[in-house]
XYZ file of C-alpha atoms in Angstrom:
464
model
C 13.310 -44.753 -44.419
C 15.373 -42.146 -42.593
C 12.456 -39.753 -42.071
C 10.161 -42.618 -41.142
C 12.491 -43.579 -38.290
C 12.668 -39.955 -37.151
C 8.875 -39.656 -37.126
C 8.427 -42.905 -35.193
C 11.020 -41.843 -32.626
C 9.384 -38.428 -32.276
C 5.941 -39.956 -31.729
C 7.150 -42.539 -29.171
C 9.203 -40.009 -27.202
C 6.340 -37.514 -27.170
C 3.965 -40.163 -25.789
C 6.464 -41.129 -23.078
C 6.966 -37.490 -22.109
C 3.218 -36.912 -21.882
C 2.728 -40.112 -19.868
C 5.352 -39.208 -17.258
C 5.850 -35.431 -17.293
C 2.194 -34.440 -16.900
C 1.525 -36.612 -13.818
C 4.858 -35.530 -12.357
C 3.915 -31.876 -12.832
C 0.612 -32.446 -11.041
C 2.421 -34.184 -8.173
C 4.801 -31.231 -7.847
C 1.867 -28.838 -7.699
C 0.221 -30.942 -4.979
C 3.458 -31.083 -3.006
C 3.851 -27.315 -3.170
C 0.321 -26.864 -1.724
C 0.981 -29.411 1.023
C 4.184 -27.602 1.958
C 2.426 -24.240 2.236
C -0.390 -25.604 4.452
C 2.098 -27.567 6.596
C 3.862 -24.287 7.365
C 0.498 -22.742 8.234
C -0.254 -25.643 10.598
C 3.062 -25.158 12.376
C 2.342 -21.448 12.837
C -1.105 -22.269 14.241
C 0.328 -24.906 16.598
C 2.793 -22.331 18.001
C -0.163 -20.463 19.621
C -1.501 -23.586 21.319
C 0.635 -23.427 24.508
C -0.262 -19.769 25.153
C -3.981 -20.404 24.648
C -3.873 -23.298 27.107
C -2.490 -20.990 29.824
C -4.279 -17.683 29.360
C -6.954 -15.953 27.337
C -5.847 -12.397 28.087
C -5.375 -10.153 25.057
C -1.877 -8.818 25.750
C -0.114 -12.199 26.084
C -2.025 -13.525 23.106
C -1.040 -10.560 20.940
C 2.602 -11.091 21.890
C 2.331 -14.799 21.059
C 0.754 -14.069 17.672
C 3.425 -11.489 16.834
C 6.172 -13.960 17.708
C 5.169 -16.333 14.874
C 6.273 -15.810 11.237
C 2.663 -15.689 10.066
C 1.709 -13.205 12.820
C 4.669 -10.984 12.038
C 3.518 -10.922 8.405
C -0.038 -10.014 9.471
C -1.352 -13.319 8.166
C -2.596 -14.756 11.458
C -5.812 -14.080 13.291
C -7.069 -15.424 16.633
C -10.724 -15.966 17.440
C -11.311 -16.583 21.199
C -14.901 -17.030 22.350
C -16.235 -15.119 25.391
C -15.876 -16.665 28.808
C -18.840 -17.752 30.918
C -18.325 -14.878 33.318
C -20.806 -11.970 33.190
C -19.662 -9.110 30.983
C -17.052 -11.216 29.191
C -16.602 -10.529 25.484
C -14.961 -12.502 22.585
C -11.351 -11.663 21.793
C -10.422 -11.021 18.123
C -6.724 -10.564 17.337
C -5.406 -9.946 13.809
C -7.203 -9.483 10.519
C -10.130 -11.797 9.914
C -10.406 -13.124 6.346
C -12.634 -16.178 6.752
C -16.373 -15.896 7.150
C -18.052 -16.304 10.533
C -19.798 -19.430 9.363
C -16.483 -21.070 8.448
C -15.029 -20.041 11.795
C -17.895 -21.638 13.674
C -17.480 -24.797 11.604
C -13.777 -24.859 12.437
C -14.539 -25.109 16.204
C -15.431 -28.757 15.531
C -12.589 -29.622 13.098
C -9.815 -27.979 11.084
C -10.991 -26.328 7.903
C -9.210 -24.944 4.805
C -11.386 -22.414 3.037
C -10.971 -20.127 0.060
C -10.614 -16.420 0.804
C -9.812 -13.445 -1.448
C -6.181 -13.723 -2.617
C -5.576 -17.257 -1.365
C -6.733 -19.713 1.316
C -7.189 -19.723 5.088
C -6.344 -22.522 7.481
C -8.768 -22.562 10.452
C -7.221 -24.608 13.266
C -9.300 -25.308 16.465
C -7.457 -25.097 19.816
C -8.887 -26.080 23.250
C -8.826 -23.481 26.028
C -8.425 -24.094 29.767
C -12.057 -23.056 30.197
C -13.163 -25.897 27.974
C -14.148 -23.670 25.071
C -12.626 -23.855 21.565
C -10.588 -20.999 20.063
C -9.894 -20.840 16.332
C -6.490 -19.884 14.941
C -6.760 -18.479 11.385
C -3.622 -18.556 9.226
C -3.804 -16.863 5.816
C -1.927 -18.638 2.968
C -1.492 -16.458 -0.162
C -2.000 -18.079 -3.558
C 1.633 -17.483 -4.564
C 2.812 -19.600 -1.639
C 0.522 -22.450 -2.689
C 2.101 -22.420 -6.193
C 5.583 -21.399 -5.078
C 8.192 -23.242 -7.264
C 5.579 -24.979 -9.424
C 6.276 -22.803 -12.480
C 10.010 -23.375 -12.201
C 9.507 -27.104 -11.798
C 7.260 -27.209 -14.829
C 9.844 -25.283 -16.891
C 12.481 -27.788 -15.840
C 10.203 -30.653 -16.816
C 9.510 -28.989 -20.184
C 13.237 -28.537 -20.773
C 13.897 -32.169 -19.934
C 11.054 -33.228 -22.242
C 12.426 -31.141 -25.121
C 15.923 -32.500 -24.520
C 14.584 -36.065 -24.578
C 12.687 -35.461 -27.802
C 15.651 -33.764 -29.509
C 18.009 -36.487 -28.303
C 15.767 -39.289 -29.507
C 15.283 -37.614 -32.892
C 19.043 -37.143 -33.246
C 19.730 -40.787 -32.376
C 16.996 -41.968 -34.769
C 18.415 -39.747 -37.518
C 21.905 -41.193 -37.037
C 20.507 -44.716 -37.119
C 18.508 -43.809 -40.229
C 21.630 -42.466 -41.940
C 23.449 -45.680 -41.088
C 20.678 -47.639 -42.777
C 20.009 -45.282 -45.709
C 23.582 -44.677 -46.871
C 24.219 -48.308 -47.854
C 20.896 -48.326 -49.714
C 21.834 -45.110 -51.548
C 25.240 -46.545 -52.487
C 23.519 -49.665 -53.785
C 21.116 -47.565 -55.898
C 23.971 -45.452 -57.341
C 25.962 -48.569 -58.152
C 22.946 -50.083 -59.930
C 22.605 -46.941 -62.070
C 26.326 -46.973 -62.896
C 26.173 -50.647 -63.810
C 23.204 -49.900 -66.073
C 25.240 -47.168 -67.778
C 27.998 -49.650 -68.608
C 30.527 -49.074 -65.802
C 31.007 -52.751 -65.014
C 33.837 -52.184 -62.529
C 31.521 -50.591 -59.955
C 31.205 -52.459 -56.650
C 29.327 -51.809 -53.396
C 30.989 -51.863 -49.949
C 29.487 -54.666 -47.901
C 28.458 -52.463 -44.961
C 25.354 -51.570 -42.977
C 22.569 -53.770 -41.581
C 22.527 -57.490 -42.302
C 19.885 -57.220 -45.034
C 21.754 -54.462 -46.898
C 25.045 -56.339 -46.553
C 23.368 -59.347 -48.162
C 22.042 -57.125 -50.951
C 25.534 -55.687 -51.502
C 27.036 -59.192 -51.688
C 24.367 -60.226 -54.205
C 24.970 -57.070 -56.299
C 28.737 -57.590 -56.425
C 28.230 -61.229 -57.376
C 25.810 -60.180 -60.117
C 28.318 -57.637 -61.491
C 31.017 -60.323 -61.590
C 28.643 -62.643 -63.422
C 27.801 -59.908 -65.958
C 31.495 -59.381 -66.696
C 32.001 -63.125 -67.048
C 29.033 -63.457 -69.408
C 30.259 -60.540 -71.534
C 33.731 -62.043 -71.689
C 32.280 -65.346 -72.802
C 30.112 -63.609 -75.404
C 33.062 -61.634 -76.795
C 35.195 -64.745 -77.002
C 32.389 -66.608 -78.762
C 31.941 -63.771 -81.265
C 35.692 -63.695 -81.872
C 35.812 -67.452 -82.377
C 32.867 -67.441 -84.769
C 34.365 -64.549 -86.727
C 37.724 -66.289 -86.860
C 36.123 -69.304 -88.504
C 35.201 -67.065 -91.469
C 38.847 -66.549 -92.354
C 39.156 -69.850 -94.229
C 36.232 -69.315 -96.643
C 37.294 -65.692 -97.071
C 40.751 -66.818 -98.083
C 39.217 -69.104 -100.705
C 37.053 -66.235 -101.986
C 40.044 -63.906 -102.193
C 42.047 -66.470 -104.168
C 39.136 -67.100 -106.540
C 38.568 -63.349 -106.984
C 42.208 -62.877 -107.908
C 41.726 -65.218 -110.859
C 38.706 -63.376 -112.297
C 40.742 -61.032 -114.490
C 40.493 -57.248 -114.814
C 36.806 -56.698 -115.547
C 34.789 -54.166 -113.509
C 32.804 -57.004 -111.940
C 36.037 -58.688 -110.881
C 37.317 -55.469 -109.317
C 34.071 -55.039 -107.420
C 34.237 -58.637 -106.208
C 37.813 -58.211 -105.005
C 36.907 -54.933 -103.274
C 33.953 -56.603 -101.574
C 36.147 -59.495 -100.388
C 38.743 -57.073 -99.025
C 36.059 -55.090 -97.216
C 34.606 -58.279 -95.769
C 38.049 -59.281 -94.495
C 38.473 -55.878 -92.835
C 35.077 -56.161 -91.193
C 35.899 -59.620 -89.871
C 39.207 -58.335 -88.482
C 37.385 -55.445 -86.816
C 34.854 -57.817 -85.259
C 37.633 -60.013 -83.891
C 39.570 -57.053 -82.417
C 36.441 -55.502 -80.904
C 35.235 -58.789 -79.468
C 38.571 -59.408 -77.745
C 38.786 -55.974 -76.126
C 38.871 -56.188 -72.329
C 36.490 -53.225 -71.846
C 33.163 -53.370 -73.693
C 32.049 -50.243 -75.495
C 29.046 -48.394 -74.123
C 26.622 -46.000 -75.696
C 28.041 -42.551 -76.075
C 31.557 -43.954 -76.014
C 32.983 -41.807 -78.837
C 36.273 -40.528 -77.533
C 37.495 -37.017 -78.119
C 39.427 -36.597 -81.310
C 37.619 -39.389 -83.219
C 35.328 -38.725 -86.160
C 35.310 -38.398 -89.910
C 34.221 -36.212 -92.817
C 30.718 -37.310 -93.767
C 31.031 -35.758 -97.262
C 34.182 -37.714 -98.012
C 32.666 -40.981 -96.802
C 29.526 -40.433 -98.915
C 31.625 -39.761 -102.021
C 33.645 -42.893 -101.348
C 30.585 -45.113 -100.873
C 28.746 -43.638 -103.848
C 31.783 -44.434 -105.985
C 31.352 -48.037 -104.842
C 27.561 -48.170 -105.362
C 27.454 -46.099 -108.553
C 28.478 -49.059 -110.739
C 25.503 -51.080 -109.495
C 23.236 -48.045 -109.824
C 24.348 -47.657 -113.421
C 23.695 -51.339 -114.144
C 20.154 -51.054 -112.723
C 19.389 -47.724 -114.407
C 18.946 -45.765 -111.196
C 19.321 -41.984 -111.040
C 21.205 -40.711 -108.012
C 21.068 -37.232 -106.498
C 23.650 -35.940 -104.022
C 23.251 -32.688 -102.066
C 25.221 -30.979 -99.329
C 28.425 -32.948 -99.886
C 30.388 -30.234 -101.685
C 32.293 -29.226 -98.517
C 33.770 -31.102 -95.530
C 31.345 -31.864 -92.712
C 32.978 -33.368 -89.620
C 30.949 -35.610 -87.315
C 31.906 -37.466 -84.082
C 31.515 -40.916 -85.658
C 34.321 -43.259 -86.607
C 34.789 -43.660 -90.360
C 34.210 -47.426 -90.248
C 30.954 -46.934 -88.302
C 29.615 -44.342 -90.754
C 30.655 -46.518 -93.705
C 28.727 -49.475 -92.287
C 25.664 -47.286 -91.675
C 25.688 -45.821 -95.225
C 26.181 -49.266 -96.774
C 23.209 -50.535 -94.740
C 20.965 -47.683 -95.951
C 22.061 -47.839 -99.592
C 21.912 -51.640 -99.567
C 18.281 -51.428 -98.418
C 17.506 -49.137 -101.373
C 18.975 -51.581 -103.883
C 17.516 -54.611 -102.124
C 13.960 -53.443 -101.492
C 13.128 -51.164 -104.447
C 12.682 -52.180 -108.126
C 15.459 -51.587 -110.639
C 15.352 -48.099 -112.122
C 14.042 -46.533 -108.888
C 15.889 -43.236 -108.271
C 17.243 -42.317 -104.827
C 18.978 -39.369 -103.157
C 21.485 -38.716 -100.404
C 21.303 -35.275 -98.727
C 23.443 -33.804 -95.951
C 22.354 -30.836 -93.833
C 24.756 -29.210 -91.384
C 23.351 -27.250 -88.408
C 24.947 -25.733 -85.326
C 24.337 -28.718 -83.103
C 23.706 -31.608 -85.492
C 24.297 -33.088 -88.935
C 21.375 -34.727 -90.723
C 21.905 -37.390 -93.365
C 18.814 -38.127 -95.475
C 18.577 -41.210 -97.691
C 15.356 -41.175 -99.727
C 14.002 -43.166 -102.654
C 11.006 -43.265 -104.972
C 10.017 -46.831 -104.122
C 6.893 -48.165 -102.483
C 7.810 -46.974 -98.958
C 7.679 -48.826 -95.644
C 4.218 -49.732 -94.417
C 5.190 -49.902 -90.698
C 8.192 -47.656 -89.901
C 8.038 -48.423 -86.176
C 8.300 -52.167 -86.790
C 11.150 -51.627 -89.251
C 13.214 -50.008 -86.477
C 12.859 -53.084 -84.255
C 16.095 -55.032 -84.108
C 15.891 -58.352 -85.921
C 12.465 -57.640 -87.434
C 12.704 -58.288 -91.159
C 8.968 -58.509 -91.746
C 8.187 -60.047 -95.126
C 11.179 -58.477 -96.891
C 13.180 -61.086 -98.759
C 16.909 -61.082 -98.041
C 16.532 -58.965 -94.899
C 17.908 -59.823 -91.447
C 16.350 -56.826 -89.744
C 19.761 -55.603 -88.501
C 20.647 -52.901 -91.077
C 18.499 -50.104 -89.639
C 19.536 -51.144 -86.130
C 23.186 -50.561 -87.115
C 22.268 -47.077 -88.334
C 20.225 -46.335 -85.227
C 23.073 -47.300 -82.897
C 25.489 -45.054 -84.804
C 23.108 -42.096 -84.424
C 22.339 -42.788 -80.755
C 26.042 -43.108 -79.915
C 26.247 -39.331 -80.456
C 22.967 -38.528 -78.699
C 20.994 -38.387 -81.956
C 18.281 -40.601 -83.378
C 16.888 -42.338 -86.468
C 13.475 -41.708 -88.020
C 11.629 -43.105 -91.015
C 9.116 -41.103 -93.026
C 7.766 -40.365 -96.487
C 10.193 -38.770 -98.923
C 9.476 -36.079 -101.506
C 10.350 -38.703 -104.136
C 7.303 -40.657 -103.049
C 9.025 -43.544 -101.272
C 10.927 -43.948 -98.031
C 12.988 -41.273 -96.297
C 15.438 -42.337 -93.585
C 16.656 -39.440 -91.474
C 19.848 -39.979 -89.468
C 20.293 -37.261 -86.829
C 23.939 -37.094 -85.652
C 24.319 -34.760 -82.664
C 27.436 -32.605 -82.456
C 27.091 -31.455 -78.834
C 26.948 -34.784 -77.050
C 23.251 -35.391 -76.587
C 20.815 -32.520 -77.339
C 18.420 -33.805 -79.959
C 16.612 -30.469 -80.372
C 13.591 -31.834 -82.126
C 12.325 -28.377 -82.951
C 15.418 -27.567 -84.949
C 15.186 -30.949 -86.586
C 11.742 -30.122 -87.969
C 12.990 -26.813 -89.325
C 15.918 -28.517 -91.053
C 13.605 -31.082 -92.565
C 11.558 -28.248 -93.974
C 14.610 -26.595 -95.516
C 15.602 -29.867 -97.152
C 13.217 -29.132 -99.982
C 15.210 -26.091 -101.088
C 16.974 -26.533 -104.415
C 20.267 -28.327 -103.706
C 23.353 -28.813 -105.724
C 22.627 -31.864 -107.831
C 25.002 -34.488 -109.108
C 23.488 -37.177 -111.301
C 25.076 -40.522 -112.000
C 23.838 -42.347 -115.081
């Protein structure tokens, strides 16, 4: 918009300058010529009184020399011969015009071109009744005297007008563009999750209206999010009563392993509900990439903890489990609760969607800029991996809400990583969770190399 205004102003000003400056320059040139020939006419008229009195050479020469043109040797006098016998024509000064032009000038004044300029031929009546011709030479530089300077002045004025109009148009463009740029930046910031951003209501009427609409929209977004968080908190709070009943019933189940698992599951469910309530009631919603400095956990420790929980079920179903890469601490920028939920979602899918006795493996690979967690099984695989990553898409899988893999994906993307589904070396599904350590470089090339190294012989731990 800014450059469009500048271009329009430049074009309009240039047309105005051409429309007025060019004719004005031609008028100045015409005026300069008229001035030069007016001076020549005055010099020629100064000889008239002398010619009306006498036609003798000496007085005429003195009269010619007394004029500015005669003193500059730019005047000539052509007096025809008298009617007396033996009389001859009188020629005074340097003749530049042709004889034919001089004879034509005896009837009327003539301006004719001569080498180096022009000549004014002015007829003057003598006392004898004959016509003398006064020739005044006008050099070319006198005809154009001051025209070049005038044209330079006109050009300077034209340039100043063009520069001034462009500068004014640019300032007006800035006044219009800056509010639009602020509105665009605010829209980007709002899209990135900074809900407190607002736009100053400045600029032209249309942009002020847009700013008012944007600020109103941002307020509505905050209000809708507040309502959504309160609704989620209220719904989660309603689960406390049935959870309390479950906890009381679990306490009466005795000391069997199944009872312990049930009590542990109830306790975990209570913690998750409490977390949902606290998160939902936070004043500032979390945004992607919101892991604060200093947060994180040891992925090896979390995997050991969750495998201790799932190993009892694996033993009941006759599944063989392989762990690799968890023999040393591996720190990642993911909260422990988030990683626990992601691992439970992946392992729960293995138990839920593969037959009993199907083996599975959990591998961890640590690189310079990322940590890769691989969960693979020997089941039937996923026919459409892309559809499986769609939030809420459960397909035809019984007992699936379609949210488990979405939980894992959001954990990976919160660090700048990603989630991919492929074919495992066990013959079934392989879920690769890429957790970036440097805040956003996914480095797909390195990811392929790490996936290739995964097939090296790892340290194996088998749970019966």
